[in-house]
């Protein structure tokens, strides 16, 4: 197969896949409506299958042609209303579609793939006559033309289509050697040369039919049949070729041309490729196909080209930023350029005036004047260099324009990678149908938000997890019709697949109205499997408990079906979703249904990451792997960081967190900035805990004191000590790898940044701790750290720590059993003391009062990219409003799954640990009671109650 | 009979040449980010108009040690194997480069030299400290030798 043919075949395969993708939903609709559908729909399916048949017939791939032919026949009978739509028919057609897909995937081995099964299914719907053999596929030609064309088996459809496309007409010319050549004193070569001047000769064959048809077999009877294409009209052709008119057969090419035009209207971009492939439009009078939802007017572009465009756009943004910065400065400098311009004109005029004045004087005066004028002009010229900057004010407008265009360009290019999620959703009607049939259930599927777009690579990776979730919904979620009716539900269940944007992310929701998750059963299983202690499990909320279904090997199914229930799936779903940088949220009401929400980033190419440094080098850590950030004050380092075996650990709420120093992992020499010289020097100290070990605690305590004294002395001398000053607080990024947490010690933590992930060159794969590289805002390259890779370095320590950790757990659990609470003490800007359970808060923000916006009676605060509704405590609690407006407002942000809010408070005082002994005297809306803390009566806020009250209010 | 156009450069005392069809561009960019834990001959990553280029130090591979960066240092950015193929290069030529975009760090850039294939002699076992396997051949010029660098051997092999 020639390269060109191969390319054409590949194009055809891609196009055929698209056809099939369109066919499936149509077939399902056909079944659903029992054939009561518009002719358009049937025609659409018919045309799609027909195009596939035609296309592959051209390449002689018989299996595809054969199968699609039978499908087409069945469909044409449906169209002609001679065959009723039945479930069996749709089954047969769908399995045909599946097999065609299989054949398309492996066209080269098509002859080896069996289609017998599918054909057998189709037989009941195909009249016997059609089952035998296939008519040879050829372009839209009248029967007579077809017959004529049979004489020229070597003429390809492509040649014909090509000729027609170029405005040529087709002729078959009967050429008699005797009468048309010799008798006229011509030679065959000469005559054909003449013909080639007005057209193209495709083929010349000896015409046996004509020979046998003529009386006798003399030389005079021999005849050649010539396939000839020319722009000449039929009435001119006999003149031009010199043969009699009755020897010329003109093909009717109107059909082919109509076919080409039909295509043209459908998709101008694709027209050329379609035409050259010899595909054609079928349908009544070559009417343009109805294509509302099926054929997208689109170009195929190589992903590598898009990536390149994306790189360039990124670079353009960088260049623009530098230019903007530069231009802004220069423009600032030349603000008073107007004045300079006037001065320039005045000086030039005065210099000219001086020269003119001197014209009438004698030579020496003239010379002097010239000199002076020259000096004046040169001075003015020097000034004018500055004046020219006046142009920059115009440039400013241009810059703004470029600025905007660049941003739009970058965004558009980014969007080229996005595909509508319908690409993914569209396969579910079929899956649900088959599943429901198999399980003997009735299931309706609703697809919402098909237009929501996601990165191509995410869509590809999302396919399996989503299929699994949908399968779960049907197999486990939706009950059998009888059970549903008994529970007072509709006999047929509903599964809703919904995609929507929220907070810069894409949410994909799978909701069913099935049996829901049996939380108590999950709880029981979780305890059985030792995933959680019974005591802990009792304390956990339903949402937390339900998350156990995501654990590896977890299944509550009593029996394993061949569809699901092995307990492997959800774990894989979770891993896959997390790999995409997404999260899973499960909410379920037992007996009422389950909703699983996947939250996904728009694109994989851009991720949110935290920029950190180690030994002056910048690294990016993907936010996905980050659990929290911990900052240990320099003064607390020796107390909170200790050594267990070979590893340093940090106590994080009852968990021994193994610490890994980023610099250490990367083999960087520890250095410190010498406070006196500002140089980086090697640090000889290898661990903080060197100063303190459990066994020799006392001795070290003394040493600590001593070193503290030393430090104080040093501080006085040098104005700061590297060990105890603020910058030497230890910053720990808590990372998750699998089920384990570890702390990565870094030098500095910078902002969170959106970075473009560039794939890692193979040279660094062996390093094991990089996930990719990125280009920072200033154009330099920074490495993206691989959390799991770093974790592997720390892995040894997990096992080492296990025993220690168990003891720590015990200790912590004991402490917990006394129900100790960490209480955040704050006030509302008035006299009352308030307290809130710190563990219920996700963070505390200090915001500029200017960032608070008022909309109607409600208040919002801008936070990162979203807005947070703000609630004021005095609106809900029996307390006084703040005495005065403050410039800065503290905002408490509670940990909530949905609808986050901020609670405005006056000032934050302290966090104290106290035993939970709340007096219920003050209990009321949003108030759990009161406690005496730090010798003052403190109202304890009941967060769930407060949020509920606030929710009702809005 | 065909001439091969060599882009030449120096590393230490030696003059090297590589087929110019392999070269995408020559860049003063010695401004790269070092990557820790990388093999010795992998110097770091450079931002080339939004594309990340891995900077390779051939000298380190040839046993001459990492090069010092000077004002004359240059980075010879090679085409990827795919780019070479797309430009109609032979399979042999595309084997001289790799799938990633890499740049060779050299001490300085020399002239273009055209050599008839007949003039290219097979490489000796070694030239000074340089192993013969890193050479495709040598070309005798008027004053000195040009070593045709086997970039394939320099770039591949130690890739883990």
Coordinates of N, CA, C and O in Angstrom, one line a residue, chain A residues 302 304 308 311-312 314-315 318 617 619 665-668 758-770 773-776 779-783, chain B residues 31 33-39 41-52 54-56 82-83 86 98 100-102 154-156 158-160:
Chain A
X302 N -2.4 18.0 15.0 CA -1.5 17.1 15.8 C -1.4 17.8 17.2 O -1.2 19.0 17.3
X304 N 1.1 17.5 19.1 CA 2.5 18.0 19.2 C 2.5 19.5 18.7 O 3.2 20.3 19.3
X308 N 3.4 22.8 20.9 CA 4.4 23.8 20.5 C 3.8 25.2 20.5 O 4.4 26.1 21.0
X311 N 3.7 26.3 24.1 CA 5.0 26.8 24.5 C 5.2 28.2 24.1 O 5.6 29.0 24.9
X312 N 5.0 28.4 22.8 CA 5.2 29.8 22.2 C 4.4 30.8 22.9 O 4.8 31.9 23.2
X314 N 3.2 30.7 25.9 CA 3.7 30.9 27.2 C 4.9 31.9 27.2 O 5.0 32.8 28.0
X315 N 5.7 31.7 26.2 CA 6.9 32.5 26.0 C 6.5 33.9 25.7 O 7.1 34.9 26.1
X318 N 5.6 35.8 28.7 CA 6.8 36.2 29.4 C 7.4 37.4 28.8 O 7.7 38.4 29.5
X617 N 17.7 26.9 46.0 CA 17.1 26.4 44.7 C 15.6 26.3 44.8 O 15.1 25.9 45.8
X619 N 11.9 24.9 43.9 CA 11.2 23.6 43.5 C 9.7 23.9 43.6 O 9.3 24.7 44.4
X665 N 17.8 15.0 50.6 CA 17.4 14.0 49.6 C 18.1 14.3 48.3 O 18.5 13.4 47.6
X666 N 18.3 15.6 48.0 CA 18.9 16.0 46.7 C 20.4 16.0 46.8 O 21.1 16.3 45.8
X667 N 20.9 15.7 48.0 CA 22.4 15.6 48.1 C 23.0 17.0 48.1 O 24.2 17.2 47.8
X668 N 22.2 18.0 48.6 CA 22.8 19.3 48.6 C 23.5 19.5 49.9 O 23.0 19.0 51.0
X758 N 5.9 20.6 32.3 CA 6.6 20.1 31.1 C 7.1 18.7 31.4 O 7.6 18.4 32.5
X759 N 6.9 17.8 30.4 CA 7.3 16.5 30.7 C 8.8 16.4 31.0 O 9.6 17.2 30.5
X760 N 9.2 15.4 31.7 CA 10.6 15.3 32.2 C 11.4 14.5 31.1 O 11.0 13.5 30.6
X761 N 12.5 15.1 30.8 CA 13.4 14.4 29.9 C 13.9 13.1 30.5 O 14.0 12.9 31.7
X762 N 14.1 12.1 29.7 CA 14.4 10.8 30.2 C 15.7 10.7 31.0 O 15.9 9.8 31.7
X763 N 16.5 11.8 30.8 CA 17.7 11.8 31.6 C 17.5 11.9 33.1 O 18.4 11.5 33.9
X764 N 16.3 12.3 33.5 CA 16.1 12.5 34.9 C 15.2 11.5 35.6 O 15.0 11.6 36.8
X765 N 14.8 10.6 34.7 CA 13.8 9.6 35.3 C 14.5 8.8 36.4 O 13.8 8.4 37.4
X766 N 15.8 8.6 36.3 CA 16.4 7.7 37.3 C 16.6 8.5 38.6 O 16.9 7.9 39.6
X767 N 16.5 9.8 38.6 CA 16.7 10.5 39.9 C 15.6 10.2 40.9 O 15.8 10.2 42.1
X768 N 14.4 9.9 40.3 CA 13.4 9.3 41.2 C 12.6 10.3 42.0 O 11.6 10.0 42.6
X769 N 13.0 11.6 42.1 CA 12.3 12.5 42.9 C 11.7 13.7 42.1 O 11.2 14.6 42.7
X770 N 11.7 13.6 40.8 CA 11.1 14.7 40.0 C 9.9 14.2 39.2 O 10.0 13.1 38.7
X773 N 9.2 19.3 34.9 CA 9.9 20.6 35.1 C 8.9 21.7 34.7 O 7.8 21.4 34.1
X774 N 9.2 22.9 35.1 CA 8.3 24.0 34.7 C 9.1 25.2 34.5 O 10.3 25.3 34.9
X775 N 8.5 26.2 33.8 CA 9.2 27.4 33.6 C 8.5 28.5 34.5 O 7.3 28.7 34.4
X776 N 9.3 29.1 35.3 CA 8.8 30.0 36.3 C 8.6 31.4 35.6 O 9.0 31.6 34.5
X779 N 11.3 33.1 33.7 CA 11.9 32.4 32.6 C 12.9 31.3 32.9 O 13.3 30.6 32.1
X780 N 13.2 31.1 34.2 CA 14.1 30.0 34.6 C 13.3 28.8 34.8 O 12.1 28.7 35.0
X781 N 14.1 27.7 34.7 CA 13.5 26.4 34.8 C 13.5 25.9 36.3 O 14.5 26.1 36.9
X782 N 12.4 25.4 36.8 CA 12.4 24.8 38.1 C 11.9 23.4 38.0 O 11.1 23.1 37.2
X783 N 12.4 22.5 38.9 CA 11.9 21.1 38.9 C 10.7 21.0 39.7 O 10.5 21.7 40.7
Chain B
X31 N 22.7 29.6 30.4 CA 22.0 30.0 31.6 C 21.0 28.9 31.8 O 19.8 28.9 31.5
X33 N 19.4 25.7 34.5 CA 19.2 25.4 35.9 C 19.8 24.0 36.2 O 19.4 23.0 35.6
X34 N 20.8 23.9 37.1 CA 21.3 22.6 37.4 C 20.3 21.7 38.1 O 19.4 22.2 38.8
X35 N 20.4 20.4 37.8 CA 19.4 19.5 38.4 C 20.2 18.5 39.3 O 21.1 17.9 38.8
X36 N 19.9 18.5 40.6 CA 20.6 17.6 41.5 C 20.2 16.2 41.2 O 19.2 15.9 40.7
X37 N 21.2 15.3 41.5 CA 21.0 13.9 41.4 C 21.1 13.4 39.9 O 21.0 12.2 39.7
X38 N 21.3 14.3 39.0 CA 21.4 13.9 37.6 C 22.8 13.4 37.3 O 23.7 13.7 38.1
X39 N 22.9 12.5 36.3 CA 24.2 12.0 36.0 C 25.2 13.2 35.7 O 24.8 14.3 35.4
X41 N 27.2 14.0 33.3 CA 27.2 14.7 32.0 C 25.9 15.4 31.7 O 25.8 16.1 30.7
X42 N 24.9 15.4 32.6 CA 23.7 16.1 32.4 C 23.8 17.3 33.3 O 23.8 17.3 34.5
X43 N 24.0 18.5 32.6 CA 24.3 19.7 33.4 C 23.0 20.4 33.9 O 23.1 21.0 34.9
X44 N 21.9 20.3 33.2 CA 20.7 20.9 33.8 C 19.7 21.2 32.7 O 19.7 20.5 31.6
X45 N 18.8 22.1 32.9 CA 17.7 22.4 32.0 C 17.7 23.8 31.6 O 18.0 24.7 32.4
X46 N 17.4 24.1 30.4 CA 17.4 25.4 29.9 C 16.1 25.7 29.2 O 15.4 24.8 28.6
X47 N 15.6 27.0 29.4 CA 14.3 27.4 28.8 C 14.6 28.0 27.4 O 15.2 29.0 27.3
X48 N 14.3 27.2 26.4 CA 14.5 27.7 25.0 C 13.1 28.1 24.4 O 12.4 27.2 24.0
X49 N 12.7 29.3 24.5 CA 11.4 29.8 24.1 C 10.3 28.9 24.5 O 9.5 28.4 23.7
X50 N 10.3 28.6 25.8 CA 9.1 27.9 26.3 C 9.3 26.4 26.2 O 8.5 25.6 26.7
X51 N 10.4 26.0 25.5 CA 10.6 24.5 25.5 C 11.8 24.2 26.4 O 12.7 25.0 26.4
X52 N 11.7 23.1 27.1 CA 12.8 22.8 28.0 C 13.8 21.9 27.3 O 13.5 20.9 26.7
X54 N 17.4 19.8 27.6 CA 18.4 19.2 28.6 C 19.8 19.5 28.1 O 20.1 19.2 27.0
X55 N 20.6 20.1 29.0 CA 21.9 20.5 28.6 C 22.9 19.4 28.9 O 23.0 19.0 30.1
X56 N 23.5 18.9 27.9 CA 24.5 17.8 28.1 C 25.9 18.3 28.0 O 26.2 19.1 27.1
X82 N 12.7 12.8 15.9 CA 11.5 12.9 15.1 C 11.7 14.1 14.1 O 11.3 14.0 12.9
X83 N 12.3 15.2 14.6 CA 12.5 16.3 13.7 C 13.4 16.0 12.5 O 13.3 16.4 11.4
X86 N 11.5 14.0 10.1 CA 10.5 14.8 9.4 C 11.2 15.6 8.3 O 10.6 16.0 7.3
X98 N 18.3 11.9 20.0 CA 17.4 11.2 20.8 C 16.0 11.9 20.7 O 15.8 12.9 20.1
X100 N 14.4 13.3 23.1 CA 14.3 14.6 23.9 C 15.0 15.7 23.2 O 15.9 15.4 22.4
X101 N 14.7 16.9 23.5 CA 15.5 18.0 23.0 C 16.7 18.2 23.9 O 16.5 18.5 25.1
X102 N 17.8 18.1 23.3 CA 19.1 18.2 24.1 C 20.0 19.3 23.4 O 19.9 19.6 22.3
X154 N 27.3 9.6 22.6 CA 27.4 10.6 23.7 C 26.1 10.7 24.5 O 26.0 10.7 25.7
X155 N 25.0 10.7 23.7 CA 23.7 11.0 24.3 C 23.0 9.8 24.9 O 22.3 9.9 25.9
X156 N 23.3 8.6 24.3 CA 22.5 7.5 24.8 C 23.2 6.7 25.9 O 23.5 7.2 26.9
X158 N 24.5 5.8 28.6 CA 24.4 5.9 30.1 C 23.0 6.3 30.5 O 22.8 6.5 31.7
X159 N 22.1 6.6 29.5 CA 20.8 6.9 29.9 C 20.2 5.8 30.7 O 20.2 4.6 30.2
X160 N 19.8 6.0 31.9 CA 19.3 4.9 32.7 C 17.9 4.6 32.3 O 17.1 5.4 31.8

